[in-house]
Amino acid sequence: MYATHYVKAKSLAEAAKLLASNPEAKVMAGGMTLVPTLKQRLAKPSHLVDIGALAELRGIAAKGGTVTIGAATKHHEVATSPLVRKAIPALAYLASLIGDPQVRNLGTIGGSVANNDPAADYPAAVLGLGATVVTNKRQIAADDYFQGLFTTALDESEIVTRIEFPVPKRAAYAKFPHPASGYAMTGVFVAQTANGIRVAVTGAGPGVFRWKAAEKALGKNPKAAALEGVALDAAEMNEDIHATREYRANLVRVMAKRALAKLR
Ligand SMILES: Cc1cc2nc3c(=O)[nH]c(=O)nc-3n(C[C@H](O)[C@H](O)[C@H](O)COP(=O)(O)OP(=O)(O)OC[C@H]3O[C@@H](n4cnc5c(N)ncnc54)[C@H](O)[C@@H]3O)c2cc1C
């Protein structure tokens, strides 16, 4: 058994205080990633600070061209939210593709973005839409937030409180799921924003990244044909038992084209 203390936080302030005074403590939201990690003895936190039920971290609001989603909001809530479906249908669609019903009813957007699994779906939307990750300490632009394999700009005691998504003119997500796990072998989120086209790729590389050469080509002509001949360095893609680097590099182009075909 683990010698750990489970604490169901009553407020964000209490959770923040516990983390600040216990360097080995960990926040738990849906537990969908953290609990399997504990079962495999890959982490040994002194405290599990459960923020999953905090009302101040839950909920979805749309105002002034921004959709704000509380960090403890479940994937299912995002997938079925009339507000998200209306303002950013591609984001609701992306949430509906995560895992299975059990995972979608427990896993949270904050947990996914904090964990930054290289094959997770939400990071593609956060980066593709140029969202802002808000924590109990500061606001972090998506372009500065994701820093590679399971790495983010968060410090050890920082808690994601909400994500602010600017509503795009049009957006779409196309995912090629791993047939067993459902995680993205490659997922591409394309958004036509006030500041131009953004193309974010998950699953293919060691972390979510913007395919800037594609953004440049699509800026002149936002059609799939514009991607012909646009370079993507296979050497920078992941390689494992499921797919070679070259396969993944090709899949990025295929998924980007599929996303472009359903931009709305
Ligand atoms: C069978 C299965 C299939 C899955 N398939 C997919 C898939 O297809 N696509 C996909 O994207 N994901 C998938 N997932 C992952 C799932 O989306 C998780 O919900 C998500 O990765 C973590 O969210 P959580 O709320 O469960 O976080 P937890 O497991 O509670 O925490 C994960 C990590 O984030 C930290 N954390 C949690 N919340 C916060 C916060 N607010 N601030 C700071 N740190 C925080 C924790 O300390 C921990 O380190 C799958 C998971 C499982 C078990």
PDB file of C-alpha atoms and ligand atoms in Angstrom:
ATOM      1  CA  MET A   1       0.000   0.000   0.000  1.00  0.00           C
ATOM      2  CA  TYR A   2       0.967   3.615  -0.475  1.00  0.00           C
ATOM      3  CA  ALA A   3       1.882   5.846   2.428  1.00  0.00           C
ATOM      4  CA  THR A   4       0.082   8.856   1.000  1.00  0.00           C
ATOM      5  CA  HIS A   5      -2.493  11.294   2.330  1.00  0.00           C
ATOM      6  CA  TYR A   6      -5.661  11.756   0.301  1.00  0.00           C
ATOM      7  CA  VAL A   7      -7.179  15.208   0.765  1.00  0.00           C
ATOM      8  CA  LYS A   8     -10.412  16.278  -0.877  1.00  0.00           C
ATOM      9  CA  ALA A   9      -9.782  20.016  -1.223  1.00  0.00           C
ATOM     10  CA  LYS A  10     -12.642  22.291  -0.148  1.00  0.00           C
ATOM     11  CA  SER A  11     -11.343  25.255  -2.130  1.00  0.00           C
ATOM     12  CA  LEU A  12      -8.695  26.223  -4.661  1.00  0.00           C
ATOM     13  CA  ALA A  13      -6.991  28.235  -1.924  1.00  0.00           C
ATOM     14  CA  GLU A  14      -6.759  25.145   0.301  1.00  0.00           C
ATOM     15  CA  ALA A  15      -5.368  23.042  -2.569  1.00  0.00           C
ATOM     16  CA  ALA A  16      -2.780  25.721  -3.409  1.00  0.00           C
ATOM     17  CA  LYS A  17      -1.709  25.956   0.239  1.00  0.00           C
ATOM     18  CA  LEU A  18      -1.274  22.175   0.516  1.00  0.00           C
ATOM     19  CA  LEU A  19       0.839  22.077  -2.637  1.00  0.00           C
ATOM     20  CA  ALA A  20       2.986  25.011  -1.529  1.00  0.00           C
ATOM     21  CA  SER A  21       3.717  23.440   1.861  1.00  0.00           C
ATOM     22  CA  ASN A  22       4.248  19.850   0.605  1.00  0.00           C
ATOM     23  CA  PRO A  23       6.747  19.699  -2.281  1.00  0.00           C
ATOM     24  CA  GLU A  24       5.966  15.993  -2.889  1.00  0.00           C
ATOM     25  CA  ALA A  25       2.181  16.539  -3.088  1.00  0.00           C
ATOM     26  CA  LYS A  26       0.285  16.110  -6.351  1.00  0.00           C
ATOM     27  CA  VAL A  27      -2.985  17.493  -7.594  1.00  0.00           C
ATOM     28  CA  MET A  28      -5.560  14.929  -8.715  1.00  0.00           C
ATOM     29  CA  ALA A  29      -8.476  15.847 -10.993  1.00  0.00           C
ATOM     30  CA  GLY A  30     -10.092  12.923 -12.864  1.00  0.00           C
ATOM     31  CA  GLY A  31      -7.350  10.475 -11.852  1.00  0.00           C
ATOM     32  CA  MET A  32      -7.489   8.895 -15.323  1.00  0.00           C
ATOM     33  CA  THR A  33      -3.748   9.323 -15.830  1.00  0.00           C
ATOM     34  CA  LEU A  34      -2.537   9.757 -12.267  1.00  0.00           C
ATOM     35  CA  VAL A  35      -4.141   6.618 -10.787  1.00  0.00           C
ATOM     36  CA  PRO A  36      -2.627   4.253 -13.414  1.00  0.00           C
ATOM     37  CA  THR A  37       0.711   6.023 -12.833  1.00  0.00           C
ATOM     38  CA  LEU A  38       0.439   5.294  -9.111  1.00  0.00           C
ATOM     39  CA  LYS A  39      -0.594   1.695  -9.741  1.00  0.00           C
ATOM     40  CA  GLN A  40       2.569   1.236 -11.792  1.00  0.00           C
ATOM     41  CA  ARG A  41       4.614   2.775  -8.959  1.00  0.00           C
ATOM     42  CA  LEU A  42       5.835   5.529 -11.293  1.00  0.00           C
ATOM     43  CA  ALA A  43       4.969   8.281  -8.800  1.00  0.00           C
ATOM     44  CA  LYS A  44       5.012   8.428  -5.010  1.00  0.00           C
ATOM     45  CA  PRO A  45       3.280  11.626  -3.885  1.00  0.00           C
ATOM     46  CA  SER A  46       3.168  12.481  -0.180  1.00  0.00           C
ATOM     47  CA  HIS A  47      -0.367  13.901  -0.653  1.00  0.00           C
ATOM     48  CA  LEU A  48      -3.062  13.476  -3.287  1.00  0.00           C
ATOM     49  CA  VAL A  49      -4.915  16.777  -3.393  1.00  0.00           C
ATOM     50  CA  ASP A  50      -8.240  16.089  -5.098  1.00  0.00           C
ATOM     51  CA  ILE A  51      -9.574  19.163  -6.931  1.00  0.00           C
ATOM     52  CA  GLY A  52     -11.997  17.225  -9.142  1.00  0.00           C
ATOM     53  CA  ALA A  53     -15.175  18.339  -7.358  1.00  0.00           C
ATOM     54  CA  LEU A  54     -14.329  22.019  -6.836  1.00  0.00           C
ATOM     55  CA  ALA A  55     -17.236  24.053  -8.233  1.00  0.00           C
ATOM     56  CA  GLU A  56     -14.942  27.058  -8.763  1.00  0.00           C
ATOM     57  CA  LEU A  57     -12.927  25.009 -11.277  1.00  0.00           C
ATOM     58  CA  ARG A  58     -15.906  23.688 -13.228  1.00  0.00           C
ATOM     59  CA  GLY A  59     -18.203  25.001 -15.898  1.00  0.00           C
ATOM     60  CA  ILE A  60     -18.280  26.516 -19.351  1.00  0.00           C
ATOM     61  CA  ALA A  61     -19.031  30.138 -20.303  1.00  0.00           C
ATOM     62  CA  ALA A  62     -19.045  32.052 -23.584  1.00  0.00           C
ATOM     63  CA  LYS A  63     -18.629  35.822 -23.595  1.00  0.00           C
ATOM     64  CA  GLY A  64     -17.188  38.449 -25.918  1.00  0.00           C
ATOM     65  CA  GLY A  65     -15.672  36.037 -28.435  1.00  0.00           C
ATOM     66  CA  THR A  66     -14.094  33.773 -25.796  1.00  0.00           C
ATOM     67  CA  VAL A  67     -15.152  30.343 -24.549  1.00  0.00           C
ATOM     68  CA  THR A  68     -13.871  29.715 -21.021  1.00  0.00           C
ATOM     69  CA  ILE A  69     -13.719  26.174 -19.660  1.00  0.00           C
ATOM     70  CA  GLY A  70     -12.944  25.442 -16.001  1.00  0.00           C
ATOM     71  CA  ALA A  71     -10.006  23.085 -15.460  1.00  0.00           C
ATOM     72  CA  ALA A  72     -12.065  20.421 -13.667  1.00  0.00           C
ATOM     73  CA  THR A  73     -14.674  20.274 -16.445  1.00  0.00           C
ATOM     74  CA  LYS A  74     -15.062  16.724 -17.759  1.00  0.00           C
ATOM     75  CA  HIS A  75     -14.475  15.777 -21.391  1.00  0.00           C
ATOM     76  CA  HIS A  76     -18.134  14.652 -21.677  1.00  0.00           C
ATOM     77  CA  GLU A  77     -19.339  18.073 -20.503  1.00  0.00           C
ATOM     78  CA  VAL A  78     -17.278  19.797 -23.210  1.00  0.00           C
ATOM     79  CA  ALA A  79     -18.394  17.313 -25.879  1.00  0.00           C
ATOM     80  CA  THR A  80     -22.076  17.859 -25.102  1.00  0.00           C
ATOM     81  CA  SER A  81     -22.065  21.561 -24.180  1.00  0.00           C
ATOM     82  CA  PRO A  82     -24.492  23.549 -26.370  1.00  0.00           C
ATOM     83  CA  LEU A  83     -22.240  26.608 -25.855  1.00  0.00           C
ATOM     84  CA  VAL A  84     -19.118  24.849 -27.136  1.00  0.00           C
ATOM     85  CA  ARG A  85     -21.018  23.116 -29.932  1.00  0.00           C
ATOM     86  CA  LYS A  86     -22.280  26.484 -31.142  1.00  0.00           C
ATOM     87  CA  ALA A  87     -19.121  28.582 -30.713  1.00  0.00           C
ATOM     88  CA  ILE A  88     -16.347  26.057 -31.472  1.00  0.00           C
ATOM     89  CA  PRO A  89     -17.901  22.829 -32.797  1.00  0.00           C
ATOM     90  CA  ALA A  90     -14.444  21.415 -33.576  1.00  0.00           C
ATOM     91  CA  LEU A  91     -13.568  21.576 -29.852  1.00  0.00           C
ATOM     92  CA  ALA A  92     -16.748  19.718 -28.825  1.00  0.00           C
ATOM     93  CA  TYR A  93     -16.027  17.133 -31.533  1.00  0.00           C
ATOM     94  CA  LEU A  94     -12.435  16.700 -30.314  1.00  0.00           C
ATOM     95  CA  ALA A  95     -13.646  16.113 -26.730  1.00  0.00           C
ATOM     96  CA  SER A  96     -16.119  13.494 -27.974  1.00  0.00           C
ATOM     97  CA  LEU A  97     -13.230  11.461 -29.426  1.00  0.00           C
ATOM     98  CA  ILE A  98     -11.240  11.147 -26.186  1.00  0.00           C
ATOM     99  CA  GLY A  99     -10.966   7.604 -24.804  1.00  0.00           C
ATOM    100  CA  ASP A 100     -14.239   5.907 -23.913  1.00  0.00           C
ATOM    101  CA  PRO A 101     -17.375   6.967 -21.967  1.00  0.00           C
ATOM    102  CA  GLN A 102     -15.739   6.150 -18.614  1.00  0.00           C
ATOM    103  CA  VAL A 103     -12.692   8.297 -19.385  1.00  0.00           C
ATOM    104  CA  ARG A 104     -14.832  11.126 -20.768  1.00  0.00           C
ATOM    105  CA  ASN A 105     -16.981  11.166 -17.622  1.00  0.00           C
ATOM    106  CA  LEU A 106     -14.008  11.389 -15.231  1.00  0.00           C
ATOM    107  CA  GLY A 107     -11.096  12.955 -17.156  1.00  0.00           C
ATOM    108  CA  THR A 108     -10.774  16.736 -17.133  1.00  0.00           C
ATOM    109  CA  ILE A 109      -9.496  19.328 -19.558  1.00  0.00           C
ATOM    110  CA  GLY A 110      -7.114  20.729 -16.920  1.00  0.00           C
ATOM    111  CA  GLY A 111      -5.668  17.276 -16.214  1.00  0.00           C
ATOM    112  CA  SER A 112      -5.121  16.617 -19.894  1.00  0.00           C
ATOM    113  CA  VAL A 113      -3.441  19.970 -20.512  1.00  0.00           C
ATOM    114  CA  ALA A 114      -1.311  19.688 -17.345  1.00  0.00           C
ATOM    115  CA  ASN A 115      -0.230  16.156 -18.249  1.00  0.00           C
ATOM    116  CA  ASN A 116       0.609  17.092 -21.880  1.00  0.00           C
ATOM    117  CA  ASP A 117       0.767  13.519 -23.156  1.00  0.00           C
ATOM    118  CA  PRO A 118       2.319  13.711 -26.653  1.00  0.00           C
ATOM    119  CA  ALA A 119      -0.679  11.790 -28.061  1.00  0.00           C
ATOM    120  CA  ALA A 120      -3.434  13.662 -26.173  1.00  0.00           C
ATOM    121  CA  ASP A 121      -6.150  15.526 -28.070  1.00  0.00           C
ATOM    122  CA  TYR A 122      -6.746  18.741 -26.083  1.00  0.00           C
ATOM    123  CA  PRO A 123      -3.221  20.128 -26.546  1.00  0.00           C
ATOM    124  CA  ALA A 124      -3.923  20.290 -30.315  1.00  0.00           C
ATOM    125  CA  ALA A 125      -7.007  22.462 -29.734  1.00  0.00           C
ATOM    126  CA  VAL A 126      -5.335  24.663 -27.117  1.00  0.00           C
ATOM    127  CA  LEU A 127      -2.358  25.322 -29.389  1.00  0.00           C
ATOM    128  CA  GLY A 128      -4.362  25.386 -32.629  1.00  0.00           C
ATOM    129  CA  LEU A 129      -6.800  27.976 -31.294  1.00  0.00           C
ATOM    130  CA  GLY A 130      -4.081  30.042 -29.608  1.00  0.00           C
ATOM    131  CA  ALA A 131      -5.819  29.643 -26.240  1.00  0.00           C
ATOM    132  CA  THR A 132      -4.643  30.967 -22.877  1.00  0.00           C
ATOM    133  CA  VAL A 133      -3.950  28.609 -19.969  1.00  0.00           C
ATOM    134  CA  VAL A 134      -4.904  30.361 -16.743  1.00  0.00           C
ATOM    135  CA  THR A 135      -3.422  29.122 -13.460  1.00  0.00           C
ATOM    136  CA  ASN A 136      -3.707  30.166  -9.824  1.00  0.00           C
ATOM    137  CA  LYS A 137      -0.568  32.258 -10.446  1.00  0.00           C
ATOM    138  CA  ARG A 138      -0.646  33.655 -14.017  1.00  0.00           C
ATOM    139  CA  GLN A 139      -1.873  33.475 -17.606  1.00  0.00           C
ATOM    140  CA  ILE A 140       0.202  31.522 -20.136  1.00  0.00           C
ATOM    141  CA  ALA A 141      -0.214  31.752 -23.921  1.00  0.00           C
ATOM    142  CA  ALA A 142      -0.478  28.331 -25.593  1.00  0.00           C
ATOM    143  CA  ASP A 143       2.611  29.102 -27.677  1.00  0.00           C
ATOM    144  CA  ASP A 144       4.654  29.382 -24.443  1.00  0.00           C
ATOM    145  CA  TYR A 145       2.857  26.673 -22.480  1.00  0.00           C
ATOM    146  CA  PHE A 146       3.653  23.381 -24.286  1.00  0.00           C
ATOM    147  CA  GLN A 147       7.332  22.477 -23.967  1.00  0.00           C
ATOM    148  CA  GLY A 148       7.610  18.915 -25.327  1.00  0.00           C
ATOM    149  CA  LEU A 149       7.100  15.405 -23.967  1.00  0.00           C
ATOM    150  CA  PHE A 150       4.954  15.602 -20.785  1.00  0.00           C
ATOM    151  CA  THR A 151       6.484  19.040 -20.159  1.00  0.00           C
ATOM    152  CA  THR A 152       4.727  22.373 -19.733  1.00  0.00           C
ATOM    153  CA  ALA A 153       5.481  25.846 -18.401  1.00  0.00           C
ATOM    154  CA  LEU A 154       3.733  24.936 -15.093  1.00  0.00           C
ATOM    155  CA  ASP A 155       5.832  24.924 -11.959  1.00  0.00           C
ATOM    156  CA  GLU A 156       5.486  22.088  -9.423  1.00  0.00           C
ATOM    157  CA  SER A 157       2.898  23.793  -7.235  1.00  0.00           C
ATOM    158  CA  GLU A 158       0.908  25.565  -9.965  1.00  0.00           C
ATOM    159  CA  ILE A 159      -2.736  24.655 -10.613  1.00  0.00           C
ATOM    160  CA  VAL A 160      -4.487  25.170 -13.956  1.00  0.00           C
ATOM    161  CA  THR A 161      -7.779  26.898 -13.177  1.00  0.00           C
ATOM    162  CA  ARG A 162      -9.287  27.448 -16.631  1.00  0.00           C
ATOM    163  CA  ILE A 163      -8.586  27.590 -20.357  1.00  0.00           C
ATOM    164  CA  GLU A 164      -9.712  30.580 -22.428  1.00  0.00           C
ATOM    165  CA  PHE A 165     -10.365  29.793 -26.089  1.00  0.00           C
ATOM    166  CA  PRO A 166     -10.768  32.644 -28.567  1.00  0.00           C
ATOM    167  CA  VAL A 167     -13.643  31.773 -30.928  1.00  0.00           C
ATOM    168  CA  PRO A 168     -12.163  31.205 -34.409  1.00  0.00           C
ATOM    169  CA  LYS A 169     -13.770  32.088 -37.734  1.00  0.00           C
ATOM    170  CA  ARG A 170     -13.633  28.399 -38.639  1.00  0.00           C
ATOM    171  CA  ALA A 171     -11.919  25.314 -37.202  1.00  0.00           C
ATOM    172  CA  ALA A 172     -11.743  21.551 -37.595  1.00  0.00           C
ATOM    173  CA  TYR A 173     -10.022  18.546 -36.013  1.00  0.00           C
ATOM    174  CA  ALA A 174      -9.101  15.294 -37.733  1.00  0.00           C
ATOM    175  CA  LYS A 175      -7.756  12.380 -35.702  1.00  0.00           C
ATOM    176  CA  PHE A 176      -6.321   9.017 -36.656  1.00  0.00           C
ATOM    177  CA  PRO A 177      -6.823   7.079 -33.403  1.00  0.00           C
ATOM    178  CA  HIS A 178      -4.681   4.216 -32.255  1.00  0.00           C
ATOM    179  CA  PRO A 179      -7.061   1.258 -32.685  1.00  0.00           C
ATOM    180  CA  ALA A 180      -6.474  -0.108 -29.171  1.00  0.00           C
ATOM    181  CA  SER A 181      -5.913   2.921 -26.914  1.00  0.00           C
ATOM    182  CA  GLY A 182      -7.888   5.563 -28.812  1.00  0.00           C
ATOM    183  CA  TYR A 183      -5.062   8.068 -28.326  1.00  0.00           C
ATOM    184  CA  ALA A 184      -4.025  10.040 -31.406  1.00  0.00           C
ATOM    185  CA  MET A 185      -1.513   8.331 -33.685  1.00  0.00           C
ATOM    186  CA  THR A 186      -1.825  11.746 -35.313  1.00  0.00           C
ATOM    187  CA  GLY A 187      -4.376  14.491 -34.801  1.00  0.00           C
ATOM    188  CA  VAL A 188      -4.409  17.807 -36.623  1.00  0.00           C
ATOM    189  CA  PHE A 189      -6.344  20.868 -35.475  1.00  0.00           C
ATOM    190  CA  VAL A 190      -6.717  23.637 -38.071  1.00  0.00           C
ATOM    191  CA  ALA A 191      -8.139  27.035 -37.100  1.00  0.00           C
ATOM    192  CA  GLN A 192      -8.796  30.150 -39.124  1.00  0.00           C
ATOM    193  CA  THR A 193      -8.314  32.842 -36.481  1.00  0.00           C
ATOM    194  CA  ALA A 194      -8.307  36.631 -36.459  1.00  0.00           C
ATOM    195  CA  ASN A 195      -4.508  36.390 -36.722  1.00  0.00           C
ATOM    196  CA  GLY A 196      -4.404  33.884 -39.580  1.00  0.00           C
ATOM    197  CA  ILE A 197      -4.378  30.113 -39.978  1.00  0.00           C
ATOM    198  CA  ARG A 198      -2.943  27.922 -37.221  1.00  0.00           C
ATOM    199  CA  VAL A 199      -2.164  24.215 -37.662  1.00  0.00           C
ATOM    200  CA  ALA A 200      -1.407  22.198 -34.504  1.00  0.00           C
ATOM    201  CA  VAL A 201      -0.313  18.561 -34.603  1.00  0.00           C
ATOM    202  CA  THR A 202      -0.526  15.991 -31.799  1.00  0.00           C
ATOM    203  CA  GLY A 203       0.539  12.338 -31.675  1.00  0.00           C
ATOM    204  CA  ALA A 204       3.112  12.537 -34.450  1.00  0.00           C
ATOM    205  CA  GLY A 205       6.044  14.159 -32.655  1.00  0.00           C
ATOM    206  CA  PRO A 206       7.508  14.165 -29.140  1.00  0.00           C
ATOM    207  CA  GLY A 207       5.009  16.876 -28.187  1.00  0.00           C
ATOM    208  CA  VAL A 208       2.256  18.960 -29.736  1.00  0.00           C
ATOM    209  CA  PHE A 209       3.666  21.393 -32.309  1.00  0.00           C
ATOM    210  CA  ARG A 210       2.596  23.987 -34.857  1.00  0.00           C
ATOM    211  CA  TRP A 211       3.249  23.014 -38.482  1.00  0.00           C
ATOM    212  CA  LYS A 212       4.402  26.453 -39.463  1.00  0.00           C
ATOM    213  CA  ALA A 213       5.308  25.648 -43.091  1.00  0.00           C
ATOM    214  CA  ALA A 214       1.694  24.527 -43.614  1.00  0.00           C
ATOM    215  CA  GLU A 215       0.364  27.670 -41.923  1.00  0.00           C
ATOM    216  CA  LYS A 216       2.431  29.775 -44.336  1.00  0.00           C
ATOM    217  CA  ALA A 217       1.193  27.891 -47.394  1.00  0.00           C
ATOM    218  CA  LEU A 218      -2.442  27.930 -46.208  1.00  0.00           C
ATOM    219  CA  GLY A 219      -2.288  31.640 -45.395  1.00  0.00           C
ATOM    220  CA  LYS A 220      -2.259  32.305 -49.120  1.00  0.00           C
ATOM    221  CA  ASN A 221      -4.746  29.582 -50.035  1.00  0.00           C
ATOM    222  CA  PRO A 222      -6.636  27.714 -47.248  1.00  0.00           C
ATOM    223  CA  LYS A 223      -7.244  24.637 -49.400  1.00  0.00           C
ATOM    224  CA  ALA A 224      -5.831  21.105 -49.120  1.00  0.00           C
ATOM    225  CA  ALA A 225      -4.009  21.522 -52.439  1.00  0.00           C
ATOM    226  CA  ALA A 226      -1.794  24.171 -50.832  1.00  0.00           C
ATOM    227  CA  LEU A 227      -0.166  21.431 -48.729  1.00  0.00           C
ATOM    228  CA  GLU A 228       1.245  19.548 -51.714  1.00  0.00           C
ATOM    229  CA  GLY A 229       5.008  19.785 -51.539  1.00  0.00           C
ATOM    230  CA  VAL A 230       5.058  21.512 -48.131  1.00  0.00           C
ATOM    231  CA  ALA A 231       7.994  20.024 -46.245  1.00  0.00           C
ATOM    232  CA  LEU A 232       7.593  18.083 -42.987  1.00  0.00           C
ATOM    233  CA  ASP A 233      10.830  16.593 -41.640  1.00  0.00           C
ATOM    234  CA  ALA A 234      10.235  12.879 -40.908  1.00  0.00           C
ATOM    235  CA  ALA A 235      13.352  12.895 -38.682  1.00  0.00           C
ATOM    236  CA  GLU A 236      11.402  14.991 -36.156  1.00  0.00           C
ATOM    237  CA  MET A 237       8.472  12.519 -35.922  1.00  0.00           C
ATOM    238  CA  ASN A 238       8.026   9.681 -33.399  1.00  0.00           C
ATOM    239  CA  GLU A 239       8.864   6.119 -34.333  1.00  0.00           C
ATOM    240  CA  ASP A 240       7.571   3.082 -32.410  1.00  0.00           C
ATOM    241  CA  ILE A 241       6.066  -0.356 -32.954  1.00  0.00           C
ATOM    242  CA  HIS A 242       2.910   1.274 -34.344  1.00  0.00           C
ATOM    243  CA  ALA A 243       4.367   3.474 -37.085  1.00  0.00           C
ATOM    244  CA  THR A 244       7.602   4.665 -38.646  1.00  0.00           C
ATOM    245  CA  ARG A 245       8.633   8.338 -38.778  1.00  0.00           C
ATOM    246  CA  GLU A 246       7.876   8.439 -42.500  1.00  0.00           C
ATOM    247  CA  TYR A 247       4.387   6.964 -41.943  1.00  0.00           C
ATOM    248  CA  ARG A 248       3.625   9.578 -39.285  1.00  0.00           C
ATOM    249  CA  ALA A 249       4.953  12.438 -41.430  1.00  0.00           C
ATOM    250  CA  ASN A 250       2.616  11.326 -44.220  1.00  0.00           C
ATOM    251  CA  LEU A 251      -0.265  10.916 -41.759  1.00  0.00           C
ATOM    252  CA  VAL A 252       0.138  14.534 -40.624  1.00  0.00           C
ATOM    253  CA  ARG A 253      -0.419  15.711 -44.190  1.00  0.00           C
ATOM    254  CA  VAL A 254      -3.398  13.354 -44.663  1.00  0.00           C
ATOM    255  CA  MET A 255      -5.039  14.471 -41.388  1.00  0.00           C
ATOM    256  CA  ALA A 256      -4.376  18.150 -42.149  1.00  0.00           C
ATOM    257  CA  LYS A 257      -6.135  17.746 -45.492  1.00  0.00           C
ATOM    258  CA  ARG A 258      -9.072  16.003 -43.821  1.00  0.00           C
ATOM    259  CA  ALA A 259      -9.350  18.809 -41.284  1.00  0.00           C
ATOM    260  CA  LEU A 260      -9.236  21.435 -44.039  1.00  0.00           C
ATOM    261  CA  ALA A 261     -12.008  19.637 -45.913  1.00  0.00           C
ATOM    262  CA  LYS A 262     -14.366  20.052 -42.940  1.00  0.00           C
ATOM    263  CA  LEU A 263     -13.460  23.575 -41.763  1.00  0.00           C
ATOM    264  CA  ARG A 264     -16.601  25.300 -40.500  1.00  0.00           C
TER     265      ARG A 264
HETATM  266  C1  LIG B   1      -8.196   4.162 -21.212  1.00  0.00           C
HETATM  267  C2  LIG B   1      -7.826   5.610 -21.427  1.00  0.00           C
HETATM  268  C3  LIG B   1      -7.952   6.153 -22.697  1.00  0.00           C
HETATM  269  C4  LIG B   1      -7.610   7.488 -22.929  1.00  0.00           C
HETATM  270  N1  LIG B   1      -7.722   7.992 -24.196  1.00  0.00           N
HETATM  271  C5  LIG B   1      -7.401   9.275 -24.422  1.00  0.00           C
HETATM  272  C6  LIG B   1      -7.534   9.838 -25.725  1.00  0.00           C
HETATM  273  O1  LIG B   1      -7.980   9.207 -26.683  1.00  0.00           O
HETATM  274  N2  LIG B   1      -7.181  11.142 -25.875  1.00  0.00           N
HETATM  275  C7  LIG B   1      -6.715  11.908 -24.835  1.00  0.00           C
HETATM  276  O2  LIG B   1      -6.415  13.081 -25.041  1.00  0.00           O
HETATM  277  N3  LIG B   1      -6.587  11.406 -23.593  1.00  0.00           N
HETATM  278  C8  LIG B   1      -6.923  10.119 -23.363  1.00  0.00           C
HETATM  279  N4  LIG B   1      -6.823   9.617 -22.093  1.00  0.00           N
HETATM  280  C9  LIG B   1      -6.352  10.500 -20.989  1.00  0.00           C
HETATM  281  C10 LIG B   1      -7.530  11.225 -20.367  1.00  0.00           C
HETATM  282  O3  LIG B   1      -7.957  12.231 -21.267  1.00  0.00           O
HETATM  283  C11 LIG B   1      -7.195  11.875 -19.016  1.00  0.00           C
HETATM  284  O4  LIG B   1      -8.398  12.353 -18.545  1.00  0.00           O
HETATM  285  C12 LIG B   1      -6.230  13.034 -18.979  1.00  0.00           C
HETATM  286  O5  LIG B   1      -5.003  12.717 -19.545  1.00  0.00           O
HETATM  287  C13 LIG B   1      -5.891  13.438 -17.549  1.00  0.00           C
HETATM  288  O6  LIG B   1      -6.991  14.083 -16.974  1.00  0.00           O
HETATM  289  P1  LIG B   1      -7.412  13.774 -15.489  1.00  0.00           P
HETATM  290  O7  LIG B   1      -8.382  14.819 -15.131  1.00  0.00           O
HETATM  291  O8  LIG B   1      -7.836  12.373 -15.344  1.00  0.00           O
HETATM  292  O9  LIG B   1      -6.031  14.075 -14.686  1.00  0.00           O
HETATM  293  P2  LIG B   1      -5.336  13.277 -13.501  1.00  0.00           P
HETATM  294  O10 LIG B   1      -5.076  11.872 -13.900  1.00  0.00           O
HETATM  295  O11 LIG B   1      -6.032  13.506 -12.228  1.00  0.00           O
HETATM  296  O12 LIG B   1      -3.949  14.077 -13.460  1.00  0.00           O
HETATM  297  C14 LIG B   1      -3.030  13.972 -14.528  1.00  0.00           C
HETATM  298  C15 LIG B   1      -1.816  14.884 -14.233  1.00  0.00           C
HETATM  299  O13 LIG B   1      -2.185  16.251 -14.297  1.00  0.00           O
HETATM  300  C16 LIG B   1      -2.019  16.900 -13.044  1.00  0.00           C
HETATM  301  N5  LIG B   1      -3.180  17.786 -12.902  1.00  0.00           N
HETATM  302  C17 LIG B   1      -4.497  17.432 -12.979  1.00  0.00           C
HETATM  303  N6  LIG B   1      -5.273  18.518 -12.941  1.00  0.00           N
HETATM  304  C18 LIG B   1      -4.454  19.579 -12.827  1.00  0.00           C
HETATM  305  C19 LIG B   1      -4.658  20.986 -12.732  1.00  0.00           C
HETATM  306  N7  LIG B   1      -5.889  21.534 -12.780  1.00  0.00           N
HETATM  307  N8  LIG B   1      -3.573  21.793 -12.609  1.00  0.00           N
HETATM  308  C20 LIG B   1      -2.312  21.271 -12.581  1.00  0.00           C
HETATM  309  N9  LIG B   1      -2.057  19.957 -12.661  1.00  0.00           N
HETATM  310  C21 LIG B   1      -3.109  19.120 -12.788  1.00  0.00           C
HETATM  311  C22 LIG B   1      -1.920  15.782 -12.004  1.00  0.00           C
HETATM  312  O14 LIG B   1      -1.133  16.164 -10.892  1.00  0.00           O
HETATM  313  C23 LIG B   1      -1.242  14.680 -12.821  1.00  0.00           C
HETATM  314  O15 LIG B   1       0.143  14.910 -12.867  1.00  0.00           O
HETATM  315  C24 LIG B   1      -7.153   8.297 -21.850  1.00  0.00           C
HETATM  316  C25 LIG B   1      -7.043   7.752 -20.550  1.00  0.00           C
HETATM  317  C26 LIG B   1      -7.377   6.425 -20.346  1.00  0.00           C
HETATM  318  C27 LIG B   1      -7.272   5.868 -18.949  1.00  0.00           C
END
